[in-house]
Coordinates of C-alpha atoms in Angstrom, one line a residue:
M1455 CA 40.9 43.2 -33.7
P1456 CA 38.6 40.2 -32.3
I1457 CA 40.4 37.9 -30.0
T1458 CA 39.8 34.0 -30.9
L1459 CA 40.3 31.4 -28.4
S1460 CA 40.6 27.6 -29.5
T1461 CA 41.9 24.4 -28.1
K1462 CA 43.9 24.4 -31.3
D1463 CA 47.5 25.3 -31.4
N1464 CA 47.5 26.4 -28.1
G1465 CA 44.7 29.0 -29.1
Y1466 CA 43.6 30.2 -25.3
L1467 CA 47.4 30.9 -24.7
Q1468 CA 47.9 33.0 -27.8
G1469 CA 44.5 34.6 -27.0
Y1470 CA 45.6 35.5 -23.8
G1471 CA 48.5 37.2 -24.8
K1472 CA 46.4 39.3 -27.1
F1473 CA 44.1 39.9 -24.1
K1474 CA 46.4 41.2 -22.2
D1475 CA 47.5 44.3 -24.4
S1476 CA 43.6 45.0 -24.7
D1477 CA 42.2 47.9 -22.9
G1478 CA 40.0 45.3 -20.9
F1479 CA 42.6 43.5 -19.2
G1480 CA 43.5 46.0 -16.3
K1481 CA 46.8 47.1 -15.4
S1482 CA 47.0 46.2 -11.4
A1483 CA 49.7 44.1 -10.4
W1484 CA 47.7 42.0 -8.2
L1485 CA 44.8 42.1 -10.8
T1486 CA 47.7 40.8 -13.6
S1487 CA 49.0 38.0 -11.4
L1488 CA 45.6 36.7 -10.2
R1489 CA 44.7 36.3 -14.2
D1490 CA 47.9 34.8 -14.9
K1491 CA 47.6 32.0 -12.4
G1492 CA 44.0 31.4 -13.6
L1493 CA 45.0 31.0 -17.2
E1494 CA 47.9 28.9 -15.6
R1495 CA 45.9 26.7 -13.8
F1496 CA 43.3 26.3 -16.9
A1497 CA 46.1 25.4 -19.1
E1498 CA 47.2 22.4 -16.9
L1499 CA 43.5 20.8 -16.4
G1500 CA 42.3 21.6 -19.8
F1501 CA 38.7 21.3 -20.4
P1502 CA 37.2 18.5 -18.0
T1503 CA 36.0 15.1 -19.6
Q1504 CA 33.8 12.6 -18.4
Q1505 CA 36.6 10.5 -16.7
N1506 CA 36.4 13.2 -14.0
E1507 CA 34.0 12.1 -11.4
D1508 CA 32.5 15.4 -11.2
W1509 CA 31.6 15.5 -14.8
R1510 CA 30.6 12.0 -15.2
F1511 CA 27.3 12.6 -16.8
T1512 CA 28.3 15.6 -18.6
N1513 CA 30.2 15.6 -22.2
I1514 CA 31.3 19.1 -22.8
T1515 CA 33.2 18.6 -26.4
P1516 CA 30.5 21.0 -28.1
I1517 CA 32.1 23.5 -26.2
A1518 CA 35.8 22.4 -26.2
R1519 CA 35.7 21.6 -30.0
T1520 CA 34.2 25.4 -30.8
D1521 CA 36.6 28.2 -31.7
F1522 CA 35.3 31.1 -29.6
T1523 CA 35.6 35.1 -29.9
L1524 CA 35.7 36.9 -26.9
A1525 CA 32.3 39.1 -27.2
E1526 CA 32.4 42.5 -27.8
K1527 CA 29.7 45.3 -27.0
S1528 CA 27.3 45.4 -29.9
N1529 CA 26.4 49.3 -30.5
G1530 CA 22.5 50.0 -31.5
T1531 CA 21.6 46.1 -31.2
V1532 CA 20.0 46.7 -27.8
D1533 CA 18.1 49.6 -26.8
S1534 CA 16.1 50.5 -23.7
G1535 CA 12.8 49.0 -25.3
T1536 CA 14.7 45.6 -25.5
V1537 CA 15.9 45.8 -21.9
Q1538 CA 12.5 46.5 -20.7
N1539 CA 11.0 43.6 -22.7
Y1540 CA 13.5 41.1 -20.5
S1541 CA 12.7 43.1 -17.4
I1542 CA 10.7 41.8 -14.5
P1543 CA 7.1 43.0 -14.5
G1544 CA 6.4 44.9 -11.2
L1545 CA 10.0 44.9 -9.7
D1546 CA 11.3 47.9 -8.5
C1547 CA 15.2 47.6 -8.5
T1548 CA 18.6 48.5 -9.3
R1549 CA 19.3 47.2 -12.6
L1550 CA 23.0 46.8 -14.0
V1551 CA 23.0 45.4 -17.8
F1552 CA 25.6 43.8 -19.6
I1553 CA 25.5 43.6 -23.0
N1554 CA 28.0 40.8 -24.6
G1555 CA 29.3 40.9 -21.0
I1556 CA 30.3 44.5 -20.8
Y1557 CA 28.3 46.8 -18.9
S1558 CA 26.4 49.4 -20.5
Q1559 CA 25.9 52.6 -18.1
E1560 CA 23.2 54.1 -20.7
L1561 CA 20.7 51.4 -20.2
S1562 CA 21.2 50.5 -16.6
S1563 CA 18.9 52.1 -13.9
F1564 CA 19.1 53.0 -10.2
T1565 CA 16.7 53.4 -7.1
T1566 CA 17.7 54.9 -3.9
H1567 CA 19.9 52.8 -1.6
P1568 CA 21.5 53.8 1.6
E1569 CA 24.6 56.0 1.1
N1570 CA 26.9 53.9 2.1
V1571 CA 25.8 50.6 -0.3
K1572 CA 28.0 50.3 -3.5
V1573 CA 26.6 49.0 -6.7
L1574 CA 28.4 49.2 -9.9
S1575 CA 30.2 47.2 -12.2
L1576 CA 33.6 45.4 -11.9
S1577 CA 35.6 47.1 -14.6
E1578 CA 34.3 50.8 -12.2
A1579 CA 35.1 48.9 -8.8
I1580 CA 38.6 47.8 -9.8
G1581 CA 39.4 51.5 -10.7
N1582 CA 37.3 53.0 -7.8
N1583 CA 37.6 50.6 -4.7
E1584 CA 40.7 48.3 -5.6
E1585 CA 41.4 47.4 -1.8
I1586 CA 38.1 45.7 -1.1
I1587 CA 38.1 44.2 -4.3
E1588 CA 41.5 43.2 -4.0
E1589 CA 40.6 41.5 -0.6
H1590 CA 38.1 39.2 -1.9
L1591 CA 38.2 39.0 -5.8
G1592 CA 39.4 35.2 -6.2
R1593 CA 39.8 34.3 -2.6
Y1594 CA 36.3 32.1 -2.7
A1595 CA 35.9 30.3 -6.2
G1596 CA 38.8 28.2 -6.1
I1597 CA 40.5 27.4 -9.5
E1598 CA 42.8 24.4 -8.4
N1599 CA 40.1 21.7 -9.5
E1600 CA 37.8 24.1 -11.3
A1601 CA 38.5 24.9 -15.1
F1602 CA 36.0 26.8 -16.0
T1603 CA 36.4 28.9 -13.3
A1604 CA 40.1 29.1 -14.2
L1605 CA 39.3 30.3 -17.7
N1606 CA 36.7 32.8 -16.2
T1607 CA 39.5 34.0 -13.7
A1608 CA 41.8 34.6 -16.9
F1609 CA 39.3 36.5 -19.3
M1610 CA 37.0 38.3 -16.8
T1611 CA 36.6 41.9 -17.6
D1612 CA 33.2 43.0 -16.3
G1613 CA 30.2 41.9 -13.9
G1614 CA 28.6 43.0 -11.2
V1615 CA 29.8 44.3 -7.4
I1616 CA 27.7 44.9 -4.4
V1617 CA 29.2 46.1 -1.2
I1618 CA 26.8 46.0 1.8
P1619 CA 28.2 47.4 4.9
G1620 CA 27.5 46.3 8.3
N1621 CA 24.2 47.0 9.6
T1622 CA 22.5 47.9 6.5
A1623 CA 19.6 46.8 4.4
L1624 CA 18.8 46.8 0.8
D1625 CA 15.4 47.9 0.3
T1626 CA 15.5 46.9 -3.0
P1627 CA 16.9 43.8 -5.0
V1628 CA 19.8 44.4 -7.5
H1629 CA 19.0 42.8 -11.1
L1630 CA 21.9 41.9 -13.0
L1631 CA 20.8 41.2 -16.5
Y1632 CA 23.1 39.9 -19.1
I1633 CA 21.9 39.9 -22.5
S1634 CA 23.8 38.4 -25.1
T1635 CA 23.4 39.5 -28.8
G1636 CA 25.8 36.8 -30.7
S1637 CA 27.4 37.4 -34.0
D1638 CA 28.6 35.3 -37.1
S1639 CA 30.9 33.4 -35.1
P1640 CA 30.5 32.0 -31.3
T1641 CA 31.6 34.3 -28.8
L1642 CA 32.4 33.8 -25.3
T1643 CA 31.6 36.1 -22.2
N1644 CA 32.9 35.8 -18.6
P1645 CA 31.0 37.5 -16.1
R1646 CA 32.4 37.9 -12.9
N1647 CA 29.9 39.1 -9.7
L1648 CA 31.3 39.8 -6.5
I1649 CA 28.6 40.4 -3.6
I1650 CA 30.1 41.2 0.1
A1651 CA 27.4 41.7 2.7
G1652 CA 29.1 42.7 5.9
D1653 CA 27.3 41.9 9.6
N1654 CA 23.8 42.3 10.1
C1655 CA 22.8 42.8 6.6
Q1656 CA 19.9 42.0 4.1
G1657 CA 19.6 41.9 0.2
A1658 CA 18.6 40.2 -2.8
V1659 CA 20.5 39.9 -5.8
I1660 CA 19.1 38.4 -9.0
E1661 CA 21.5 37.0 -11.9
H1662 CA 19.4 37.0 -15.4
Y1663 CA 20.9 35.6 -18.5
I1664 CA 19.0 36.1 -21.4
S1665 CA 20.0 36.0 -25.5
A1666 CA 18.5 38.5 -27.8
G1667 CA 19.9 36.5 -30.8
D1668 CA 19.9 33.3 -31.8
S1669 CA 23.3 32.0 -32.4
V1670 CA 26.3 30.1 -30.5
H1671 CA 27.6 31.7 -27.4
L1672 CA 29.0 30.8 -24.0
S1673 CA 28.4 32.5 -20.8
N1674 CA 30.9 31.3 -18.4
A1675 CA 30.1 32.9 -15.3
V1676 CA 31.2 32.8 -11.5
T1677 CA 29.7 34.7 -8.7
E1678 CA 31.7 34.9 -5.1
L1679 CA 29.3 35.7 -2.0
V1680 CA 30.5 36.6 1.2
V1681 CA 27.7 36.9 3.9
G1682 CA 28.7 38.0 7.3
E1683 CA 27.6 37.2 10.8
N1684 CA 23.5 37.6 11.2
S1685 CA 23.3 38.7 7.8
T1686 CA 20.5 37.4 5.5
I1687 CA 21.4 37.2 1.5
S1688 CA 18.7 35.7 -1.2
H1689 CA 20.4 34.7 -4.7
Y1690 CA 18.2 34.2 -8.0
M1691 CA 19.6 32.5 -10.8
I1692 CA 17.5 32.5 -14.1
E1693 CA 18.9 31.3 -17.2
N1694 CA 16.6 31.8 -20.2
E1695 CA 19.3 31.5 -23.1
G1696 CA 18.7 30.6 -26.9
R1697 CA 19.1 27.1 -27.6
K1698 CA 21.8 27.3 -29.3
S1699 CA 23.8 28.5 -26.1
F1700 CA 26.0 27.3 -23.6
N1701 CA 25.9 28.5 -20.0
I1702 CA 28.5 27.4 -17.1
S1703 CA 27.6 29.2 -14.0
T1704 CA 29.3 29.1 -10.3
L1705 CA 28.3 30.1 -7.2
R1706 CA 30.6 30.3 -4.6
V1707 CA 29.1 31.4 -1.2
Q1708 CA 31.0 32.0 2.3
Q1709 CA 29.3 32.0 5.2
S1710 CA 30.0 33.5 8.4
R1711 CA 28.3 32.8 11.7
H1712 CA 24.6 32.3 12.1
S1713 CA 24.3 33.9 8.5
N1714 CA 21.4 32.9 6.4
I1715 CA 21.6 32.2 2.4
R1716 CA 18.7 31.8 0.2
S1717 CA 19.8 30.3 -3.8
H1718 CA 17.0 29.8 -5.8
S1719 CA 17.9 28.9 -9.6
V1720 CA 15.4 28.4 -12.6
L1721 CA 17.1 26.8 -15.6
L1722 CA 14.9 26.8 -19.1
G1723 CA 17.4 27.8 -21.9
G1724 CA 20.5 27.0 -23.4
A1725 CA 21.7 23.8 -25.3
L1726 CA 24.1 22.6 -22.6
V1727 CA 24.2 24.3 -19.2
R1728 CA 25.9 23.7 -15.8
N1729 CA 24.9 25.1 -12.6
N1730 CA 27.4 24.9 -9.8
V1731 CA 26.3 26.0 -6.4
H1732 CA 28.8 25.6 -3.4
P1733 CA 28.3 27.2 0.1
V1734 CA 30.6 26.8 2.6
L1735 CA 29.0 27.1 6.1
A1736 CA 32.0 28.4 7.6
G1737 CA 31.0 30.0 10.8
E1738 CA 28.7 28.1 13.9
G1739 CA 25.0 28.6 13.3
C1740 CA 24.5 28.6 9.8
D1741 CA 21.3 28.2 7.5
S1742 CA 21.4 27.4 3.8
L1743 CA 18.7 26.6 1.5
I1744 CA 19.3 25.4 -2.3
N1745 CA 16.5 25.3 -4.1
G1746 CA 16.0 24.9 -8.0
L1747 CA 14.0 24.0 -10.8
F1748 CA 15.2 23.0 -14.4
M1749 CA 13.1 22.3 -17.3
S1750 CA 14.8 20.8 -20.3
T1751 CA 13.1 19.6 -24.0
A1752 CA 14.6 18.6 -27.5
R1753 CA 17.7 18.0 -27.0
Q1754 CA 19.0 20.0 -24.4
H1755 CA 21.3 19.2 -21.7
M1756 CA 21.2 20.5 -18.1
D1757 CA 23.4 19.4 -15.1
N1758 CA 23.2 21.1 -11.5
F1759 CA 26.0 19.9 -9.6
M1760 CA 25.7 20.9 -6.1
R1761 CA 28.6 20.8 -3.2
V1762 CA 27.5 21.6 0.5
E1763 CA 30.0 22.3 2.9
H1764 CA 29.7 22.2 6.8
A1765 CA 32.6 23.3 8.2
S1766 CA 31.2 24.4 11.5
P1767 CA 28.8 23.1 14.4
H1768 CA 24.9 23.6 14.5
C1769 CA 24.5 24.6 10.8
D1770 CA 21.5 23.5 8.9
S1771 CA 21.0 23.2 5.1
T1772 CA 18.5 22.1 2.5
Q1773 CA 18.9 21.5 -1.0
F1774 CA 15.5 21.0 -3.1
Y1775 CA 15.4 20.7 -6.5
N1776 CA 12.9 19.6 -9.3
G1777 CA 13.3 18.8 -12.8
V1778 CA 10.9 18.4 -15.5
L1779 CA 12.4 16.9 -18.8
D1780 CA 11.0 16.1 -22.1
G1781 CA 11.8 15.4 -25.9
R1782 CA 15.3 13.7 -25.6
S1783 CA 16.4 16.1 -23.3
R1784 CA 19.0 14.8 -20.6
G1785 CA 19.3 16.2 -16.9
V1786 CA 22.1 15.6 -14.1
F1787 CA 21.6 16.2 -10.5
H1788 CA 24.7 15.6 -8.4
G1789 CA 24.4 16.6 -5.0
R1790 CA 27.3 16.4 -2.4
I1791 CA 27.1 17.1 1.4
I1792 CA 30.3 17.2 3.2
V1793 CA 30.2 17.5 6.6
H1794 CA 33.6 18.4 8.4
K1795 CA 34.9 16.7 11.6
D1796 CA 34.2 19.8 13.5
A1797 CA 30.7 20.0 12.1
Q1798 CA 28.8 18.3 15.1
K1799 CA 25.5 18.7 15.4
T1800 CA 24.9 19.2 11.6
D1801 CA 21.4 19.0 10.2
A1802 CA 21.3 18.3 6.4
K1803 CA 18.6 17.6 4.2
Q1804 CA 18.9 16.8 0.5
T1805 CA 15.8 16.0 -2.2
N1806 CA 16.1 15.6 -5.6
R1807 CA 12.6 14.9 -7.7
N1808 CA 12.4 14.5 -11.5
L1809 CA 9.2 14.3 -14.0
L1810 CA 10.1 12.8 -17.1
L1811 CA 7.7 13.7 -19.8
S1812 CA 8.5 11.6 -22.5
D1813 CA 9.9 8.0 -23.2
T1814 CA 13.2 9.5 -24.6
A1815 CA 14.3 12.0 -21.7
Q1816 CA 16.9 11.0 -19.2
I1817 CA 18.1 12.2 -16.0
D1818 CA 21.1 10.7 -13.8
T1819 CA 20.7 11.7 -10.2
K1820 CA 23.5 11.3 -7.1
P1821 CA 23.0 12.3 -4.2
Q1822 CA 26.1 12.2 -1.7
L1823 CA 26.9 12.4 1.5
E1824 CA 30.5 12.3 3.2
I1825 CA 30.6 12.6 6.8
Y1826 CA 33.5 13.0 9.1
A1827 CA 31.5 14.1 12.3
D1828 CA 29.7 11.6 14.2
D1829 CA 26.5 13.8 16.0
V1830 CA 25.0 14.9 12.7
K1831 CA 21.4 14.1 11.2
C1832 CA 22.0 13.7 7.1
T1833 CA 19.3 12.5 4.8
H1834 CA 19.0 12.7 1.4
G1835 CA 16.9 11.0 -1.6
A1836 CA 15.6 11.2 -5.1
T1837 CA 12.7 10.0 -7.1
I1838 CA 12.2 9.5 -11.3
G1839 CA 8.7 9.3 -12.3
Q1840 CA 6.4 10.3 -14.9
M1841 CA 2.8 11.5 -15.1
D1842 CA 0.8 9.5 -12.4
E1843 CA -1.8 8.8 -14.3
N1844 CA -4.0 7.6 -10.9
A1845 CA -3.8 11.4 -9.9
V1846 CA -4.7 12.1 -13.1
F1847 CA -8.0 9.7 -13.2
Y1848 CA -8.7 10.8 -9.6
L1849 CA -9.0 14.7 -11.1
R1850 CA -11.2 13.5 -13.7
S1851 CA -13.4 12.1 -11.6
R1852 CA -14.1 15.1 -10.0
G1853 CA -15.1 16.6 -13.4
I1854 CA -11.9 18.4 -14.7
G1855 CA -10.7 17.4 -18.0
A1856 CA -7.9 15.4 -19.0
E1857 CA -5.7 18.1 -20.3
A1858 CA -6.8 20.5 -17.3
A1859 CA -5.8 17.5 -15.0
R1860 CA -2.7 17.2 -16.4
D1861 CA -1.7 20.8 -16.2
I1862 CA -2.9 21.2 -12.4
I1863 CA -0.1 18.2 -11.5
L1864 CA 2.4 20.1 -13.6
N1865 CA 2.0 23.4 -12.3
A1866 CA 1.8 21.6 -8.7
F1867 CA 5.0 20.0 -9.2
T1868 CA 6.8 23.2 -10.4
N1869 CA 5.4 25.3 -7.9
E1870 CA 6.8 23.6 -5.3
T1871 CA 10.4 25.1 -6.1
L1872 CA 8.7 28.5 -7.1
Q1873 CA 6.6 29.3 -3.7
S1874 CA 9.7 29.4 -1.9
M1875 CA 10.9 32.5 -3.6
T1876 CA 10.0 35.5 -1.2
I1877 CA 10.2 38.3 -4.0
E1878 CA 6.8 38.4 -5.0
P1879 CA 7.5 40.0 -9.0
V1880 CA 10.3 37.7 -9.3
R1881 CA 8.1 34.2 -8.1
E1882 CA 5.5 35.6 -10.9
Y1883 CA 7.8 36.2 -13.5
C1884 CA 9.6 32.8 -13.1
H1885 CA 6.1 31.5 -13.2
A1886 CA 5.3 33.1 -16.5
L1887 CA 8.4 31.6 -18.1
V1888 CA 7.3 28.1 -16.6
T1889 CA 3.4 28.6 -18.1
D1890 CA 5.1 29.9 -21.1
W1891 CA 7.0 26.4 -21.3
F1892 CA 4.1 24.2 -20.9
L1893 CA 2.2 26.2 -23.7
K1894 CA 5.0 25.8 -26.1
R1895 CA 5.1 22.1 -24.9
K1896 CA 1.2 21.9 -26.2
E1897 CA 1.6 23.6 -29.3
A1898 CA 4.5 21.1 -30.5
L1899 CA 2.6 18.1 -29.6
S1900 CA -0.5 19.5 -31.6
Q1901 CA 1.3 19.9 -34.5
G1902 CA 2.6 16.4 -34.2

């Protein structure tokens, strides 16, 4: 029987009771305790409102007032051909496929990894590797002030688990492909990903969210990424869901001494999107790059919330986000750098650039510094503008047509973020998505 969740008549509490009796709940005492805490905290917090400073620019009433049904796997609606359509051309990878948030072994594919590397679904990992899952799951992504993380913790059923032991390198990336098929009623999935890299490791993980149907859907995803000493991990987030979808994602990173993380986000789809990235540079000498591109049109709303915590000395962080907004869409960039008292010799940079392609598009940008150390170097800046007609004129004076000149400027602007992606097939795939976005915009303009 479908489980419905609603803010009316304690619907989430009642739905949780039914979820507890379902096969997907899991019977481990530690997992039950973790879920119970998540539900209890979500009940206390409720959905965030704009009275909450961290949600000041984003109204999530469309989510709060919707009655969701916990998504179920839809047999027969997705086949290998569908998966191939959503794959990344030329990318040699292990691919875990999730249909409506539930792992599909028959649609997944594996490449050869070092024997001691584990790549599996969360449902499998809880049963087969319970000790390491119990040690890390829910330890980093806090529920105290994060309602959507608390909701995910209560209702998580599946996701990707990647464990890379010390002194190991992944030769090929891991692609976590989430496909929502939708249904007649709004559906909710709560993907939960756990990535654990030991000391002296290398690897790359791609989170990819798409819609195979055109219906109301909420992806409420949480990823916990643990990076050991002297390790380098790249994380890619590609969101290209349908225009009736909601996507709330949280990437929580815990960095050890001399570790490096490279976070790349490309956000294109969805009616309302919230992208939370929260690395904690907990060990001395860490380096963190948070790089992103968001593109919105029509009445889309895209909110990027960055919280970078420098907790140890001699750490570097760079935030670089570009936004392209068209139609009546609205974008948000809220970047916060927190330098704790002991984080001397911190070097932190934050840049947000936004290009408005229509007179009705809006952007709210709020760079923020909280510095409690006295020997640091921190900078932040934000720009908002429209197409530079002087640059267009310069290109036209060189014999380039007006439309081609604008294309060159737009591509240069978006490529500022894409060029930082080191995996060429992923970079080319994202470039193709951006190109397609511009082509659809041109078609819409030509049709009036």
